[in-house]
Each structure stands twice: as C-alpha cells, then as structure tokens.
Coordinates of C-alpha atoms in Angstrom, one line a residue:
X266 CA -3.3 15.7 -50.5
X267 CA -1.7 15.9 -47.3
X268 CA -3.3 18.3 -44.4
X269 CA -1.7 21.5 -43.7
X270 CA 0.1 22.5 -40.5
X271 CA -2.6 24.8 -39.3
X272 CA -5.3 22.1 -40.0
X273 CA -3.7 19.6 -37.8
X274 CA -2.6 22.0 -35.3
X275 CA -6.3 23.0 -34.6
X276 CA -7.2 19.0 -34.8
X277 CA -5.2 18.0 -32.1
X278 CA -6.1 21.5 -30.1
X279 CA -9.5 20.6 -30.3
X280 CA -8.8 16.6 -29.2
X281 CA -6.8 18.4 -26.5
X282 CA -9.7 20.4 -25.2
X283 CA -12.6 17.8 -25.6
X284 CA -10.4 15.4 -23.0
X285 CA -10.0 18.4 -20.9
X286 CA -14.1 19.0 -20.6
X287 CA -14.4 15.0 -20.4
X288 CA -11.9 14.2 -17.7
X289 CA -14.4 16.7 -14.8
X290 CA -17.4 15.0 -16.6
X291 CA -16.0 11.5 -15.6
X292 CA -15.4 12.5 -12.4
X293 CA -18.6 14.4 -11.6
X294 CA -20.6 11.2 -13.0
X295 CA -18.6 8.6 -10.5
X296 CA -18.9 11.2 -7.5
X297 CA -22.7 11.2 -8.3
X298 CA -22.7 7.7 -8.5
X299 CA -20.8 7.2 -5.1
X300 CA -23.0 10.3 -3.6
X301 CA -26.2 8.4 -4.3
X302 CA -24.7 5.7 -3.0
X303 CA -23.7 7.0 0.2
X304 CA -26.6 8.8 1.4
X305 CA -28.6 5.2 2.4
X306 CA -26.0 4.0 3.8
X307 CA -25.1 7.0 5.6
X308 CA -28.2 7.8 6.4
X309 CA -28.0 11.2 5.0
X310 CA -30.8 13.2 2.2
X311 CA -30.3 12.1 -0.7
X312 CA -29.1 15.5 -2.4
X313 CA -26.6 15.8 0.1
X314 CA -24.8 12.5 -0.8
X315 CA -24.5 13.2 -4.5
X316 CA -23.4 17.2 -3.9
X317 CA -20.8 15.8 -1.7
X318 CA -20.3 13.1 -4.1
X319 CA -20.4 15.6 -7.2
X320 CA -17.6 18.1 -5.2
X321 CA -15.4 15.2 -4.8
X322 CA -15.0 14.2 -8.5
X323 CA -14.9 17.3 -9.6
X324 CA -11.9 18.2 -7.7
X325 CA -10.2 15.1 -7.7
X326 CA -10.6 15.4 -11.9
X327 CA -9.3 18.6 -11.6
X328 CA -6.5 17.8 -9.7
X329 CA -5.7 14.0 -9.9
X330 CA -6.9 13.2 -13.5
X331 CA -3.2 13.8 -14.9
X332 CA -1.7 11.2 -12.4
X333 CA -4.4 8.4 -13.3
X334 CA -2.8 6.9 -16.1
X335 CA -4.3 3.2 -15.4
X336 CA -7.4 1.9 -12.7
X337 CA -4.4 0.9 -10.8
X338 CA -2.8 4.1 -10.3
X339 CA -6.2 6.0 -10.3
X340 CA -7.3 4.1 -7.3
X341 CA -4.3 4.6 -5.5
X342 CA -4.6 8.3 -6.2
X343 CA -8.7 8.6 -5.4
X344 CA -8.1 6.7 -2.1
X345 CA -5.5 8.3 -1.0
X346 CA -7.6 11.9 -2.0
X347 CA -10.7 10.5 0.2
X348 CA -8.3 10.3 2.8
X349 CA -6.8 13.6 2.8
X350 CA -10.5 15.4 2.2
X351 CA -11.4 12.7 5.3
X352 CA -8.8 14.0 7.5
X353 CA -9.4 18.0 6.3
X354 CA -13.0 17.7 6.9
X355 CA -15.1 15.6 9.1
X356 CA -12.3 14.2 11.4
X357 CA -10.5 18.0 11.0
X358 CA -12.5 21.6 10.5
X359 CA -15.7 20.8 10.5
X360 CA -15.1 19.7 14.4
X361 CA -13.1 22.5 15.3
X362 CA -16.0 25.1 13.6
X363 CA -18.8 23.0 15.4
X364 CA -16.9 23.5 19.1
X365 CA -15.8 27.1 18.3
X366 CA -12.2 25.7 18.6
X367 CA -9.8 23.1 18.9
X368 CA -11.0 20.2 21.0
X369 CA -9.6 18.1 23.6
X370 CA -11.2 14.8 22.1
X371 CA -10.8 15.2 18.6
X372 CA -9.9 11.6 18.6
X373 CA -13.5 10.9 19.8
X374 CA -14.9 13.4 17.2
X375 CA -12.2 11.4 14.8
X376 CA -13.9 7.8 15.9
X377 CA -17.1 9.3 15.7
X378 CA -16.6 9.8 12.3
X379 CA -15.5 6.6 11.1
X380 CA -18.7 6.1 8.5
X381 CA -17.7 8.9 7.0
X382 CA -14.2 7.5 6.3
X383 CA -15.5 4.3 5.1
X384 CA -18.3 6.1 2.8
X385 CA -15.1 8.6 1.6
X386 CA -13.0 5.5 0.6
X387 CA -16.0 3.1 -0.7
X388 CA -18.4 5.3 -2.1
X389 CA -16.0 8.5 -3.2
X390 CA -12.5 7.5 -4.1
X391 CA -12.7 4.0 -5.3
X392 CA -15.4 5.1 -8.0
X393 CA -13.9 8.3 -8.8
X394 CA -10.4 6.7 -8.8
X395 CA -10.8 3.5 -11.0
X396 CA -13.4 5.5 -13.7
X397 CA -10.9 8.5 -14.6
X398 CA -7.8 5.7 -14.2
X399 CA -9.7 4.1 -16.8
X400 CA -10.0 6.7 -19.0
X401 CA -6.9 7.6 -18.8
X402 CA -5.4 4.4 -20.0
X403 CA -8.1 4.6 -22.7
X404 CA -6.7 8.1 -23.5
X405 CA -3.2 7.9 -22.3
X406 CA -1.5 11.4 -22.4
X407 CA 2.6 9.8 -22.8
X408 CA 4.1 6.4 -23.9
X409 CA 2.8 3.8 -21.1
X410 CA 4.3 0.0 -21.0
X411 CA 2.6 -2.9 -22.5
X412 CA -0.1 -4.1 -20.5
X413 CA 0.1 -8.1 -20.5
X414 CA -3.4 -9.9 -19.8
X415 CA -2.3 -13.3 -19.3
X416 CA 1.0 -11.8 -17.4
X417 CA -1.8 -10.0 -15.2
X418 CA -4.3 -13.0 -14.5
X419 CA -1.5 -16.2 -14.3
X420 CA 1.1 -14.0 -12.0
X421 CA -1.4 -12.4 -9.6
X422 CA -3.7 -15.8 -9.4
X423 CA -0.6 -17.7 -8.9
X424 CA 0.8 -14.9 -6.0
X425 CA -3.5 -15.1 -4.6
X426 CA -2.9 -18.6 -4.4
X427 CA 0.5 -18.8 -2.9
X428 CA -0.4 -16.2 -0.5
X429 CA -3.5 -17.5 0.5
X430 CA -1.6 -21.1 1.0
X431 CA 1.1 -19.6 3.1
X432 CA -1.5 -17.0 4.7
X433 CA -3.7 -19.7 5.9
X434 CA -1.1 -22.2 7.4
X435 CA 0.5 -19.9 8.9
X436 CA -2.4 -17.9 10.9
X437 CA -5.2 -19.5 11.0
X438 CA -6.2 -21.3 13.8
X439 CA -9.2 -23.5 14.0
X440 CA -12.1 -22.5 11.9
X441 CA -11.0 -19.3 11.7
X442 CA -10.0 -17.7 8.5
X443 CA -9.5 -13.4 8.6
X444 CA -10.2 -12.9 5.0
X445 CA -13.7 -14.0 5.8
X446 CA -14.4 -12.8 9.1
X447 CA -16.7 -9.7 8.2
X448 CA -19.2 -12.5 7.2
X449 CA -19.3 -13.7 10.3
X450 CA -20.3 -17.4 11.5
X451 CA -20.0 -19.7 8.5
X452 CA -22.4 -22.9 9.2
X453 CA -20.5 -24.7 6.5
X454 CA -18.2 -27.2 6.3
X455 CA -14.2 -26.6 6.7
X456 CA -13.6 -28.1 3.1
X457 CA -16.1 -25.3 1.9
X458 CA -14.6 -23.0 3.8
X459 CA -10.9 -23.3 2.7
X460 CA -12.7 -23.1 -0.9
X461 CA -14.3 -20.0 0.4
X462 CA -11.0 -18.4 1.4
X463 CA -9.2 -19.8 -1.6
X464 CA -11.5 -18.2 -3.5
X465 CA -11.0 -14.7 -2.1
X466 CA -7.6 -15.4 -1.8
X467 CA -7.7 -16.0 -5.6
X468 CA -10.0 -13.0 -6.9
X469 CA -7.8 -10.5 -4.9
X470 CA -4.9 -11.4 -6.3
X471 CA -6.0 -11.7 -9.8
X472 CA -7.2 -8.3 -9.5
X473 CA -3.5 -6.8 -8.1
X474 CA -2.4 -8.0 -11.2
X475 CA -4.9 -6.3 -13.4
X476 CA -4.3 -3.2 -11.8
X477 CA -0.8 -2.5 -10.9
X478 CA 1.1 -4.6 -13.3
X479 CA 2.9 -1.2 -14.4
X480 CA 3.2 -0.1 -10.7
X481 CA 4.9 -2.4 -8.9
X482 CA 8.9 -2.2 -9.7
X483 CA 10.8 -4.0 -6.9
X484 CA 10.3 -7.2 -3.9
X485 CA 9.6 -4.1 -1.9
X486 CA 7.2 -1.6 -3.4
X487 CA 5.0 -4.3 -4.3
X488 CA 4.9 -5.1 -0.3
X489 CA 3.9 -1.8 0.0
X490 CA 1.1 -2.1 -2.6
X491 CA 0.1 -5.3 -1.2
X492 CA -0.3 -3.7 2.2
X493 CA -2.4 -0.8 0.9
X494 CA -4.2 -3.2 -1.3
X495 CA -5.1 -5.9 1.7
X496 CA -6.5 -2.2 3.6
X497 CA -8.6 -1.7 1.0
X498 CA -10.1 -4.9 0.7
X499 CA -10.4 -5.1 4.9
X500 CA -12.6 -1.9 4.1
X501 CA -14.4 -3.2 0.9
X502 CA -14.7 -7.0 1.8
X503 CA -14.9 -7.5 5.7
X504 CA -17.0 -3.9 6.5
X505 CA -18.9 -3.9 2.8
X506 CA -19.5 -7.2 0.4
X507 CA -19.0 -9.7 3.0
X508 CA -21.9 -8.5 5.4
X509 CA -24.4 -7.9 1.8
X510 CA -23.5 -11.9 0.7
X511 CA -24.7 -12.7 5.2
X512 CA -27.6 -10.9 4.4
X513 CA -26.5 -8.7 7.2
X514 CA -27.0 -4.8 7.4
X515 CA -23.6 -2.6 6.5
X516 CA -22.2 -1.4 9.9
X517 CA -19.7 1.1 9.1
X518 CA -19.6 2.3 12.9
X519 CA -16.1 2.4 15.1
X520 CA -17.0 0.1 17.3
X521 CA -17.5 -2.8 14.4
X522 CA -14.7 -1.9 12.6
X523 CA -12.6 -2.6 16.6
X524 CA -14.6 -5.9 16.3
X525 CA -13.1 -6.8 13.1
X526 CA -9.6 -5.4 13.6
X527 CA -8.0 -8.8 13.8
X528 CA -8.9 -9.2 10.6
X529 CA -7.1 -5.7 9.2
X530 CA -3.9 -7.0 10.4
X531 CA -4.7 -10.5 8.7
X532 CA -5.2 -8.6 5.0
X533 CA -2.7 -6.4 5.8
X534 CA 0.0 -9.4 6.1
X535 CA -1.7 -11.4 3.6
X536 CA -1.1 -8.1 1.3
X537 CA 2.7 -8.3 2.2
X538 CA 2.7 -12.0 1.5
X539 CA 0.9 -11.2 -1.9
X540 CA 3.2 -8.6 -3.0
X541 CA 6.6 -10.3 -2.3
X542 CA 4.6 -13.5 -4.0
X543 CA 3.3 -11.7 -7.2
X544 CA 7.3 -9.6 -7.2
X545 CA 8.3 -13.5 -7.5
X546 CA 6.2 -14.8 -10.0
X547 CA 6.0 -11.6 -12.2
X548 CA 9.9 -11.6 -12.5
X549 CA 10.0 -15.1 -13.5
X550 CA 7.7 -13.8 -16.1
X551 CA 9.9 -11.2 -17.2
X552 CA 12.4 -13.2 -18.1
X553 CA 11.0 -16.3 -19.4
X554 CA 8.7 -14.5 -21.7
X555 CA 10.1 -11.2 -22.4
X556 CA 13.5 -10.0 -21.7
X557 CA 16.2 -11.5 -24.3
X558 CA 19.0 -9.1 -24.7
X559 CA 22.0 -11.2 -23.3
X560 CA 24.6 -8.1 -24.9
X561 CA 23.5 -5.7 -22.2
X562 CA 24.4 -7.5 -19.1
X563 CA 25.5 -6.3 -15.8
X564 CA 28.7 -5.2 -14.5
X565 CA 28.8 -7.5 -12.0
X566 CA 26.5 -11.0 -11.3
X567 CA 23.4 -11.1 -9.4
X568 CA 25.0 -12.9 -6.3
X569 CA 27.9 -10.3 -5.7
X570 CA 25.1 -7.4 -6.2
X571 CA 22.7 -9.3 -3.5
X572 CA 25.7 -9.8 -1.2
X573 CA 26.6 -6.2 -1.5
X574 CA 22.9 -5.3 -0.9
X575 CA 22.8 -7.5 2.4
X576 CA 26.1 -5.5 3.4
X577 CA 24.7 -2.5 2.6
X578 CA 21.4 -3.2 4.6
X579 CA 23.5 -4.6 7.6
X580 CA 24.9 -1.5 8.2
X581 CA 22.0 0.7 7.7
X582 CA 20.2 -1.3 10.1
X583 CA 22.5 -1.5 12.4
X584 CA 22.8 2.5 12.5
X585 CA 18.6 2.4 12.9
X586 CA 19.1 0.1 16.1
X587 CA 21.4 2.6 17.5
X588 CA 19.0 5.6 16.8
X589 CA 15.5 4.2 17.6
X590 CA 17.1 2.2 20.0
X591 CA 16.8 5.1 23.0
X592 CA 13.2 6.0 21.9
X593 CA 12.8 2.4 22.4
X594 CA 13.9 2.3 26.0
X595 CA 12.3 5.7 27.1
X596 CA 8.9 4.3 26.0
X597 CA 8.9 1.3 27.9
X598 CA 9.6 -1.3 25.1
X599 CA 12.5 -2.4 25.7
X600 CA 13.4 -3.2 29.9
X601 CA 14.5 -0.5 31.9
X602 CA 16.4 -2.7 34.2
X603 CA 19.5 -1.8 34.8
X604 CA 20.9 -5.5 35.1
X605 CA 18.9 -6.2 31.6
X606 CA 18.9 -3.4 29.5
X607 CA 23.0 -3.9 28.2
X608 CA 21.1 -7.3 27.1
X609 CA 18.3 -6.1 25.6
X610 CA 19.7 -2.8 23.6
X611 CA 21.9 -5.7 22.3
X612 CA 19.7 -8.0 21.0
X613 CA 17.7 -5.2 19.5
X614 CA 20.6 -4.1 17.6
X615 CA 21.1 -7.5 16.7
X616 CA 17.8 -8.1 15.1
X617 CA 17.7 -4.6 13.8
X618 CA 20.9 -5.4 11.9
X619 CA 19.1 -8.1 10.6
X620 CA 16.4 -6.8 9.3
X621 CA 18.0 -3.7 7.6
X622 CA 19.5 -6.6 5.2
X623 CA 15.5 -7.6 4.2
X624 CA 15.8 -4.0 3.7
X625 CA 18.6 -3.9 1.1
X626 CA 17.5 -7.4 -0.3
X627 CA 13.6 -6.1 -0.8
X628 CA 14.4 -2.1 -1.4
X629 CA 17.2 -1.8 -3.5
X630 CA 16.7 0.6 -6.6
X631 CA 13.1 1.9 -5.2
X632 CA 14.1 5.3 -3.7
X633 CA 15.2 8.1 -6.6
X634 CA 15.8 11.0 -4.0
X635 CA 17.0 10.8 -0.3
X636 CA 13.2 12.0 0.4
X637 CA 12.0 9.1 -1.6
X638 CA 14.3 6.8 0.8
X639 CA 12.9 8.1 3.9
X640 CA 8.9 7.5 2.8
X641 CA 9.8 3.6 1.8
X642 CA 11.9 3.4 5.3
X643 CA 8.8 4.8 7.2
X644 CA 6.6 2.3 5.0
X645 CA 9.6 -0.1 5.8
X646 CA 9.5 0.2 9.7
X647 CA 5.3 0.3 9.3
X648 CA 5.4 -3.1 8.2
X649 CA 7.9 -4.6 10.9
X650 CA 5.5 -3.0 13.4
X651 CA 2.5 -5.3 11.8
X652 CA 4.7 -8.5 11.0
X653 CA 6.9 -7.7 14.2
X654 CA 6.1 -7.1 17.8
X655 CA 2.1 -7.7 16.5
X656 CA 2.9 -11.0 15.4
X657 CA 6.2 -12.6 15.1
X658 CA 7.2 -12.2 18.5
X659 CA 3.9 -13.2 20.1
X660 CA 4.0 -16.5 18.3
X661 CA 7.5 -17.3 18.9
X662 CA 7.0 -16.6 22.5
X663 CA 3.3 -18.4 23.1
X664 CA 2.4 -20.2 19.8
X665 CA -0.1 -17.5 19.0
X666 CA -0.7 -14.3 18.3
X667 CA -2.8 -11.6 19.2
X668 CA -4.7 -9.0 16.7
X669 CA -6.7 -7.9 19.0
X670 CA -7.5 -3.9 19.7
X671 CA -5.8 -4.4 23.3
X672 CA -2.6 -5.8 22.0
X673 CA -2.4 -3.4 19.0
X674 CA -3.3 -0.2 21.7
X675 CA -0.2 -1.6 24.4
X676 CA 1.9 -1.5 21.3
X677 CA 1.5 1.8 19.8
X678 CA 4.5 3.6 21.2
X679 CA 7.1 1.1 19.7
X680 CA 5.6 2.1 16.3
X681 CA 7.2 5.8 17.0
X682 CA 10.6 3.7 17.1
X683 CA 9.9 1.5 14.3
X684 CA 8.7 4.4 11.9
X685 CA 12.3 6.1 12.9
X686 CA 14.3 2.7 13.0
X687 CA 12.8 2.7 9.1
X688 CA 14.0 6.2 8.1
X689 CA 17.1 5.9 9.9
X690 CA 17.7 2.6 7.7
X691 CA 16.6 3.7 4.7
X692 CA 18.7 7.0 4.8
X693 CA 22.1 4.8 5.5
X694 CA 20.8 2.5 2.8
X695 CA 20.5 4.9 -0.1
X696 CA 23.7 6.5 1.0
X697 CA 25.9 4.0 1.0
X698 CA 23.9 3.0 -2.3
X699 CA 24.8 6.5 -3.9
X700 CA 28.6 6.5 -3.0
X701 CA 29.1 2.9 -5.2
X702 CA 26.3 3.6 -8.2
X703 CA 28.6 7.1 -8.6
X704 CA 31.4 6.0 -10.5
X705 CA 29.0 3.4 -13.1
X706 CA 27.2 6.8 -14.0
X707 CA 30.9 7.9 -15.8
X708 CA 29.6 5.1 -18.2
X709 CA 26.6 6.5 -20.8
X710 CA 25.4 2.6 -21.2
X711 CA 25.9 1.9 -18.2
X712 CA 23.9 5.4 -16.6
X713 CA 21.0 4.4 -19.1
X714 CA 20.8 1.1 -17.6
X715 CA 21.2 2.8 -13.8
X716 CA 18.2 4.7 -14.7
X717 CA 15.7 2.1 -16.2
X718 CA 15.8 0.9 -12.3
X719 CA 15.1 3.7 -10.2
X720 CA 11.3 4.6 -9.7
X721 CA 10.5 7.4 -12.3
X722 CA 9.0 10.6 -11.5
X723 CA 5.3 10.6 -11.5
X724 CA 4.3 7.2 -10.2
X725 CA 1.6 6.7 -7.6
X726 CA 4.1 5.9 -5.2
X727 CA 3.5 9.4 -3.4
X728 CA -0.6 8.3 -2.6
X729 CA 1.3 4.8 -1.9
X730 CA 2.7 6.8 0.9
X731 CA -0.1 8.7 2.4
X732 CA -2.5 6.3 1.7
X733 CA -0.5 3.4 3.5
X734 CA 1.1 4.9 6.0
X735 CA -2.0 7.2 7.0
X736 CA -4.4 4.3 7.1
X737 CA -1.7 1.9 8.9
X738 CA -1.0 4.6 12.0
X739 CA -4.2 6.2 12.1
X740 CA -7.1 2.6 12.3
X741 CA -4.7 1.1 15.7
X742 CA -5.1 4.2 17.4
X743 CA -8.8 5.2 15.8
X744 CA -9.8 1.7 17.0
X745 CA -8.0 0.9 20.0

C-alpha cells in the first residue's frame, strides 16, 4: 500500500524542518571551531574567540546557508561575509564608538586592525563557509550539475601546472619564487625549490577544481575566481601554513603583511593565469568527454562569433579610453605636457581599444543584467591595474618589475581610472551585445540555447564581486 498524501506531506515537512535546525547547528559548530581557534592566535580569552566565533556562524547560517550549494560557493560566500562583518566592525563602528566619532585616521585604526581581518577570513569565514557549502551539496535544496572527479583533479592539476610553468618563467627572478615567500629563506637547493613551488602550484590548482567546477562559466569569470582564489591563498599560505611548516610564529600584523605584499600581487596573477588555464583545459573537457549533440549547433561558427566579439570589445574599449581617459590626465598618470599629452591620450586610447577586445574575447555571455556588466567591468579594469601599470609596463620598460608597497602606493590613483575604464567597457560591451542577441530570441530553440549561457540567478558571483574587488582596492592602500 502506497502512503497517503497527508503522510508524505508531513514527511517531507518534517525533513524540511530538521535541515532548517541543522544548517545554524553547522554553522555554530565551525564558528566555535574558528573562535577557538582565533583566540591564541589573536591573543584574545578564550571565550571571547568562540562567542565571536559562535555569532558569526550563526548569522552567516541564517543568512548565507541558502546560497552555499557546494564548498566552492560556500567559501566564496563566508569570505566574502568575514569581509563585510570586518569592514562593519573592527575597521568601522567599533572605532567610531571608541573615539566618540568619526576619525580622521580611520585608515590607521583600519591597519591597526589587520589581525582581525586575517583571523575573520582564516579562522571565521573559511570554516563556516566550506562546512555549511558542504552540507549543502550533501543536502542540495534544487537540481545542481554533475560533479566530475577526474574532470576536477586532471583539469585544475593540469591549469596548477601550466600556471605555475608560465608563472615561474615569467616572474621569477633568481631564487625567488612568490608562492613561497611567506616561508622565508629556503636553504635548499633550486631543483628542490622549483619542486617546492611546483608542488604548491599543483595542490592549488587541484583544489580550484574541486571546488568551483560548477562556478566557473566563461575565460573571464574563472579569472575572476582565480584572482579571488590566489588572495585567499596569499592569506592562508604566505601569512598562515607557510610560516607553521618554518617553524616560525604566525605574524598576522600590517607591517608583515607590507613585507610580503610582493607576493599578493604574485598569487593574484598566478590566480588569473590559473583561471584562464583551467577555462582552457576544462572546455577541452567538455567537449571531448561530454557534449555530443551535433543537431543543436550554432547560428553562426565560432570564428565569425569571436571576430564579432573582438569588434564588439574594440569599440567598447575604445569608448572606456575616452571616458577614463580625463581622470587619467587630472591625476597625473598620464603627462600633463602640453607638447605630449595629444601623444599620450592617444596611445592610451590605443591600448585601451585593445584591451576592451580581451574584454569581448574573455567576457562574453558572463553579465545577465546591465548591473551585472558593470561589476565584471570593475573586476575587469581591477585586473589590468595588477597585470598593467604594476607589471606589464615596468618590465617592458626596465626588464623588471616592481611589487613592492612603494610602487603599488605611487599607483593608486590610476586604479580610480582603470576601475571606470572597466565599467565604461563593460557597459558598451553588453550593449552592443543586447542590440544583436535581440532578434535570435524571436527563435524558442534558439532563446533556450541564448539562455543556457548567461550566468543564472543565484550564483556566488555577487561575493565574487565584493570579495574580489574589496580585498584587491582595499590591501594596496591598507598596506602602502
């Protein structure tokens, strides 16, 4: 005999409710956990840790639990939640209450509370993050993709490897390698050094896979979780594990953090180098191993839709150059001479054209709203800033380049034009993008198809976003 309606009605209520008591219990035992493992190294009491610890999950269960449908996605979401409470509380109100006010070197107060961001990230959101993303792809609440193990481990240890290949050829110089400077001096030799870094290289990547094979969609929203990803490590690896395997005490102070900042911008570009690495190989993937449906092609071939993308991105980033290119000028990065400025305001339009085509070759089919658009341009023109004027132009100018707190501080008011050159791109992008996708919508297969590409509603990009862009503006000038 079958069960009745009513029976399984209150069966699946009652499933219903017991995930709704487990999902705070998750999250109060990981903020424990991260509590009591703040308060050493914070050098707080020991109850205060875990209540601040216990607060944390608890609200980030309460509000976050829904969006962590996989570790991936859960870390993403818990980090980017340490760095909002981070920003709300000890770099924010707690200051202002202490002072009676609003002070005049909050960014002192800010730097002064750099533990605290590293304990919030570490100790609060990782934990919190990848245990209720966890149970959440145990327990999944809607229809998630097929998670692919050996499409996971061979595609990110492939992009590790490639990216720590390219990564170390390209940047390193001598004996030193940023993915292991938080160790500090290695008395080793350089073969077992390159295995060292290999080995990082490796791990991290195999661990992108693992956790945002269902994330990453495009060439450039996996940049953008590469870059987040490489911060992450910077804070986990160079400030955390790689100081424990010295033997060395955890200094999560400002000033080591500055002495280790040429490493943040080396995992930051060895994240962008991962991401457009693991893109490559996961597509190849794709389509060796699991798409085989040659009656739904496109309406037009993959060359004239590139081409049309590089048109597209031309344009938009030739409209960016025109726009940042003023805020450029009045802040002193490009020259004010009057005999050199027609030069300059043209060769900055030239290279701004060109990049808004990596634009439309790495961003195409990412943004689903123009407000979308505008976050991955700012992410867009964040990136630049790190790969651009911080190192490109350096070592095409003097053979090196320099990630040092000095160089990154002179630099900070052309990010202002490279976080608008990236909005300004991305807005002209998506709507020349609009006006030619209209008329394929008229076609039911063919609107289906339109949709499958565009970023659903729902996805971590949104803590992408904050987490990314918060972390890449704020450690330059926290630092500098």
């Amino acid at each position: 005999m079958s069960d009745s309606q009513p029976a399984v009605a209150m069966r699946n209520s009652a499933q219903v409710g017991a995930r709704s008591w487990a999902e705070p219990l998750v999250g109060l035992f990981a903020g424990a956990m991260g509590g009591a493992l703040s308060a050493p190294l914070l050098a707080i009491p020991f109850s205060r840790g875990i209540l601040c610890g216990v607060l944390f999950g608890l609200f980030f269960a309460v509000f976050f639990s829904r969006r962590a449908t996989s570790p991936g996605a859960g870390l993403i979401w818990g980090l980017a939640f340490a760095l909002l409470t981070w920003l709300v509380f000890p770099a924010g109100i707690l200051p202002i209450l202490s002072r009676g006010g609003a002070s005049q070197s909050m960014l002192v107060d800010a730097r002064d509370q750099f533990p605290q961001l590293v304990a919030f990230l570490i100790c609060f959101g990782t934990p919190a993050g990848v245990s209720l993303g966890i149970w959440g792809a145990l327990h999944p609440k809607a229809a998630q993709p097929k998670f692919n193990w050996g499409r996971a481990i061979v595609a990110g240890g492939l992009a590790g490897t490639v990216g720590g290949l390219i990564f170390s050829r390209w940047v390193a110089s001598g004996d030193y390698f940023p993915l292991l400077a938080g160790y500090g001096e290695l008395h080793a030799t350089r073969v077992t050094i390159i295995v060292l870094h290999f080995g990082v290289a490796l791990f991290i990547g195999v661990t992108f896979g693992m956790l945002f094979q269902r994330d990453v969609r495009g060439y450039g929203s996996c940049m953008g979780w590469g870059l987040a990803y490489g911060i992450f490590w910077w804070f986990l690896g160079q400030l955390t594990l790689l100081p424990l395997a010295a033997h060395k005490p955890i200094d999560w102070s400002a000033d080591q953090g500055a002495a280790v900042f040429g490493s943040l911008v080396g995992h930051i570009l060895y994240g962008l180098i991962l991401g457009v690495a693991y893109a490559t190989i996961d597509r190849f993937w794709v389509r060796l191993f699991i798409q085989s449906d040659p009656l739904n092609r496109e309406v037009e071939g993959s060359g004239v839709h590139v081409l049309r993308s590089m048109g597209w991105g031309a344009a938009a980033g030739f409209a960016g150059g025109l726009v940042s290119g003023p805020i450029m000028l009045a802040t002193g990065v490009l020259s004010r001479n009057t005999n050199l400025t027609l030069r300059a305001f043209a060769l900055h339009l030239f290279i701004s054209t060109l990049i808004g085509v990596t634009y439309g070759l790495l961003f195409r089919n990412e943004a689903a709203s123009l407000g979308h658009g505008v976050a991955w341009g700012w992410l867009f023109g964040l990136i630049w800033w790190y790969a651009g004027p911080l190192t490109l132009q350096p070592l095409l100018l003097t053979g090196e380049c320099d990630w040092s707190t000095a160089a990154a501080s002179a630099l900070l008011p052309s990010m202002m034009g490279h976080l608008i050159y990236g909005a300004v791109t991305a807005l002209m992008f998506l709507i020349l993008e609009r006006r030619y996708t209209r008329w394929l919508l008229l076609d039911p297969r063919i609107a289906a198809r339109e949709a499958r590409k565009i970023r659903p509603i729902g996805t971590p990009a949104p803590a992408l976003w904050f987490l990314a862009l918060g972390l890449g503006v704020l450690l330059p000038i926290l630092l500098g």
